[in-house]
Short mmCIF file of C-alpha atoms in Angstrom, two decimals:
data_model
loop_
_atom_site.label_atom_id
_atom_site.label_comp_id
_atom_site.label_asym_id
_atom_site.label_seq_id
_atom_site.Cartn_x
_atom_site.Cartn_y
_atom_site.Cartn_z
CA UNK A 13 38.71 -7.46 8.52
CA UNK A 14 37.54 -10.78 9.94
CA UNK A 15 33.73 -11.33 9.77
CA UNK A 16 33.42 -11.79 13.53
CA UNK A 17 35.20 -8.49 14.17
CA UNK A 18 33.10 -6.67 11.57
CA UNK A 19 29.90 -8.07 13.08
CA UNK A 20 30.95 -6.95 16.55
CA UNK A 21 31.65 -3.44 15.29
CA UNK A 22 28.23 -3.33 13.63
CA UNK A 23 26.47 -4.42 16.81
CA UNK A 24 28.23 -1.63 18.68
CA UNK A 25 26.97 0.76 15.99
CA UNK A 26 23.36 -0.11 16.75
CA UNK A 27 21.81 2.61 18.93
CA UNK A 28 22.11 1.92 22.63
CA UNK A 29 18.79 3.67 23.20
CA UNK A 30 16.65 4.60 20.21
CA UNK A 31 12.91 5.16 20.57
CA UNK A 32 11.79 3.66 23.92
CA UNK A 33 9.36 0.79 23.44
CA UNK A 34 5.91 1.79 24.68
CA UNK A 35 4.53 -0.46 27.47
CA UNK A 36 1.69 -1.76 25.29
CA UNK A 37 4.23 -2.74 22.65
CA UNK A 38 6.43 -4.44 25.24
CA UNK A 39 3.41 -6.67 25.92
CA UNK A 40 3.22 -7.55 22.24
CA UNK A 41 6.90 -8.50 22.23
CA UNK A 42 6.43 -10.65 25.33
CA UNK A 43 3.70 -12.59 23.50
CA UNK A 44 5.82 -13.17 20.36
CA UNK A 45 6.55 -16.88 20.81
CA UNK A 46 2.99 -17.78 21.83
CA UNK A 47 1.43 -15.82 18.95
CA UNK A 48 3.88 -17.25 16.42
CA UNK A 49 3.08 -20.79 17.52
CA UNK A 50 -0.69 -20.36 17.37
CA UNK A 51 -0.71 -18.61 13.99
CA UNK A 52 1.72 -21.11 12.45
CA UNK A 53 -0.69 -23.88 13.37
CA UNK A 54 -3.43 -22.26 11.30
CA UNK A 55 -1.07 -21.34 8.46
CA UNK A 56 0.25 -24.88 8.05
CA UNK A 57 -3.25 -26.34 8.34
CA UNK A 58 -4.96 -24.08 5.79
CA UNK A 59 -2.32 -22.30 3.69
CA UNK A 60 -1.66 -23.19 0.06
CA UNK A 61 1.42 -25.34 -0.63
CA UNK A 62 3.20 -22.49 -2.42
CA UNK A 63 2.53 -20.03 0.41
CA UNK A 64 3.62 -22.55 3.04
CA UNK A 65 6.88 -23.10 1.14
CA UNK A 66 7.61 -19.35 1.29
CA UNK A 67 6.72 -19.29 4.99
CA UNK A 68 9.15 -22.12 5.71
CA UNK A 69 11.86 -20.33 3.74
CA UNK A 70 11.26 -17.11 5.70
CA UNK A 71 11.66 -18.92 9.03
CA UNK A 72 14.68 -21.03 8.08
CA UNK A 73 18.03 -20.26 9.67
CA UNK A 74 19.31 -19.32 13.10
CA UNK A 75 19.70 -15.64 13.92
CA UNK A 76 23.28 -14.42 14.07
CA UNK A 77 25.17 -11.15 14.46
CA UNK A 78 24.01 -8.59 11.87
CA UNK A 79 26.44 -7.65 9.13
CA UNK A 80 26.46 -5.64 5.89
CA UNK A 81 22.96 -4.21 6.30
CA UNK A 82 23.46 -1.08 4.21
CA UNK A 83 21.68 -0.86 0.86
CA UNK A 84 18.80 -2.35 -1.08
CA UNK A 85 16.75 -5.34 0.05
CA UNK A 86 13.69 -7.13 -1.29
CA UNK A 87 10.96 -7.32 1.34
CA UNK A 88 8.00 -9.68 1.30
CA UNK A 89 5.14 -9.32 3.78
CA UNK A 90 3.54 -12.48 5.18
CA UNK A 91 0.38 -12.17 7.29
CA UNK A 92 -1.07 -14.91 9.49
CA UNK A 93 -4.26 -15.23 11.49
CA UNK A 94 -7.43 -13.20 12.03
CA UNK A 95 -8.86 -12.57 8.53
CA UNK A 96 -7.18 -15.55 6.82
CA UNK A 97 -4.71 -18.21 8.02
CA UNK A 98 -1.89 -17.15 5.66
CA UNK A 99 -1.40 -14.46 3.01
CA UNK A 100 1.90 -14.03 1.14
CA UNK A 101 2.53 -10.87 -0.86
CA UNK A 102 5.11 -10.33 -3.62
CA UNK A 103 8.51 -8.77 -3.10
CA UNK A 104 8.75 -5.00 -2.85
CA UNK A 105 11.70 -2.68 -2.40
CA UNK A 106 13.17 -1.93 1.03
CA UNK A 107 16.25 0.02 2.02
CA UNK A 108 18.52 -0.02 5.06
CA UNK A 109 20.84 2.82 5.97
CA UNK A 110 23.08 3.83 8.84
CA UNK A 111 21.86 7.17 10.20
CA UNK A 112 22.93 9.38 13.09
CA UNK A 113 20.33 7.67 15.27
CA UNK A 114 21.30 4.14 14.19
CA UNK A 115 20.14 1.68 11.55
CA UNK A 116 16.91 2.57 9.74
CA UNK A 117 14.86 0.33 7.47
CA UNK A 118 12.02 1.44 5.22
CA UNK A 119 9.74 -0.07 2.60
CA UNK A 120 9.83 2.31 -0.35
CA UNK A 121 7.35 0.79 -2.85
CA UNK A 122 3.78 -0.49 -2.61
CA UNK A 123 0.59 1.02 -1.24
CA UNK A 124 1.34 -0.01 2.36
CA UNK A 125 4.74 1.04 3.68
CA UNK A 126 6.72 1.12 6.88
CA UNK A 127 9.73 2.82 8.37
CA UNK A 128 11.57 2.18 11.62
CA UNK A 129 14.81 1.66 13.50
CA UNK A 130 16.78 -1.25 14.93
CA UNK A 131 17.98 -1.28 18.53
CA UNK A 132 20.02 -3.92 20.33
CA UNK A 133 18.33 -4.99 23.55
CA UNK A 134 18.59 -7.95 25.87
CA UNK A 135 17.19 -10.91 23.97
CA UNK A 136 17.69 -9.58 20.46
CA UNK A 137 17.52 -6.65 18.06
CA UNK A 138 14.21 -4.83 18.43
CA UNK A 139 12.52 -3.11 15.51
CA UNK A 140 10.26 -0.15 16.32
CA UNK A 141 8.49 1.77 13.59
CA UNK A 142 5.24 2.71 11.93
CA UNK A 143 3.18 1.24 9.11
CA UNK A 144 1.15 3.59 6.94
CA UNK A 145 -0.73 4.05 3.68
CA UNK A 146 -1.08 6.93 1.22
CA UNK A 147 -0.57 10.34 2.82
CA UNK A 148 1.43 8.97 5.74
CA UNK A 149 3.24 8.62 7.93
CA UNK A 150 1.50 10.99 10.30
CA UNK A 151 4.42 10.62 12.72
CA UNK A 152 7.36 8.39 13.53
CA UNK A 153 7.25 5.82 16.33
CA UNK A 154 8.41 8.30 18.97
CA UNK A 155 5.53 10.64 18.13
CA UNK A 156 2.74 8.08 18.57
CA UNK A 157 0.31 8.50 21.49
CA UNK A 158 1.88 6.73 24.49
CA UNK A 159 -1.30 4.94 25.57
CA UNK A 160 -3.29 4.27 22.39
CA UNK A 161 -3.08 1.85 19.47
CA UNK A 162 -5.67 3.68 17.38
CA UNK A 163 -4.48 4.57 13.85
CA UNK A 164 -3.27 8.15 13.48
CA UNK A 165 -4.20 10.14 10.39
CA UNK A 166 -3.14 10.85 7.75
CA UNK A 167 -2.13 7.51 6.32
CA UNK A 168 -3.69 5.27 8.98
CA UNK A 169 -0.34 5.31 10.79
CA UNK A 170 0.06 2.52 13.37
CA UNK A 171 2.83 1.25 15.63
CA UNK A 172 5.02 -1.68 14.63
CA UNK A 173 7.23 -3.61 17.02
CA UNK A 174 9.14 -6.84 16.52
CA UNK A 175 12.44 -8.68 16.42
CA UNK A 176 14.96 -8.31 13.60
CA UNK A 177 16.96 -11.45 12.81
CA UNK A 178 19.68 -11.82 10.18
CA UNK A 179 20.17 -15.45 9.18
CA UNK A 180 22.85 -15.00 6.52
CA UNK A 181 24.69 -12.38 4.44
CA UNK A 182 21.70 -12.09 2.09
CA UNK A 183 18.75 -13.08 4.28
CA UNK A 184 16.96 -11.57 7.27
CA UNK A 185 13.47 -11.29 8.73
CA UNK A 186 11.39 -9.17 11.07
CA UNK A 187 8.95 -11.01 13.35
CA UNK A 188 5.97 -8.80 14.21
CA UNK A 189 3.58 -10.05 16.92
CA UNK A 190 -0.03 -8.84 17.20
CA UNK A 191 -0.16 -6.23 14.41
CA UNK A 192 -2.71 -3.45 14.92
CA UNK A 193 -4.56 -4.20 11.66
CA UNK A 194 -5.56 -7.24 9.60
CA UNK A 195 -3.65 -10.14 11.20
CA UNK A 196 -2.33 -11.77 14.38
CA UNK A 197 1.29 -12.19 13.32
CA UNK A 198 3.34 -10.74 10.46
CA UNK A 199 6.71 -11.72 9.06
CA UNK A 200 8.72 -9.45 6.79
CA UNK A 201 11.10 -11.60 4.77
CA UNK A 202 14.19 -9.69 3.65
CA UNK A 203 16.45 -10.81 0.80
CA UNK A 204 19.47 -8.86 -0.38
CA UNK A 205 19.05 -7.15 -3.76
CA UNK A 206 16.76 -4.85 -5.72
CA UNK A 207 13.10 -5.73 -6.22
CA UNK A 208 12.04 -7.07 -9.61
CA UNK A 209 10.29 -4.94 -12.20
CA UNK A 210 7.06 -6.83 -11.46
CA UNK A 211 7.21 -5.95 -7.79
CA UNK A 212 7.97 -2.30 -8.50
CA UNK A 213 4.93 -2.05 -10.79
CA UNK A 214 2.65 -4.38 -8.86
CA UNK A 215 -0.73 -3.04 -7.82
CA UNK A 216 -0.96 -5.45 -4.87
CA UNK A 217 -2.22 -3.64 -1.79
CA UNK A 218 0.77 -4.14 0.43
#
């Protein structure tokens, strides 16, 4: 099957209407470009050279049609703004699978995790999900209070919303504007393959 045809089939497989984006999260999405620009300014001004190199790598490449998402991915969380200009965490294990409700992605190692779905909308592929810690998640995205961003217990469960972009067969990213906790803009860098032994055993709090 030609790549273009396979990509088109995959796009059609994305859910036409997964979990509706809550109005307060639509506002976060609308501010994505402005927040990314302002936090990048601080990251490039004050980040370490090694962290900046990883940030540049995460943002390289133009988004294309998603393809071959199923399976294991390495996921690295980058946080910008608020507490510190730039923090880069090690790779952890993530997994993508095609479910009855569409494509689902989840972070399966580390003390802070997330789970969510991908939905094709005008302007891109929207990720909606929840981030949580030990004991969570308290609910999925659809079960969150419709008019509150307060963490839900157990697991300090909070809403995540962003844009998923695949920039190659083995590389993708999720751009997350205005996270509820800790930062002003997050990037989840995704690289095809299993996480290293170090990442699986790491005690880093992410």
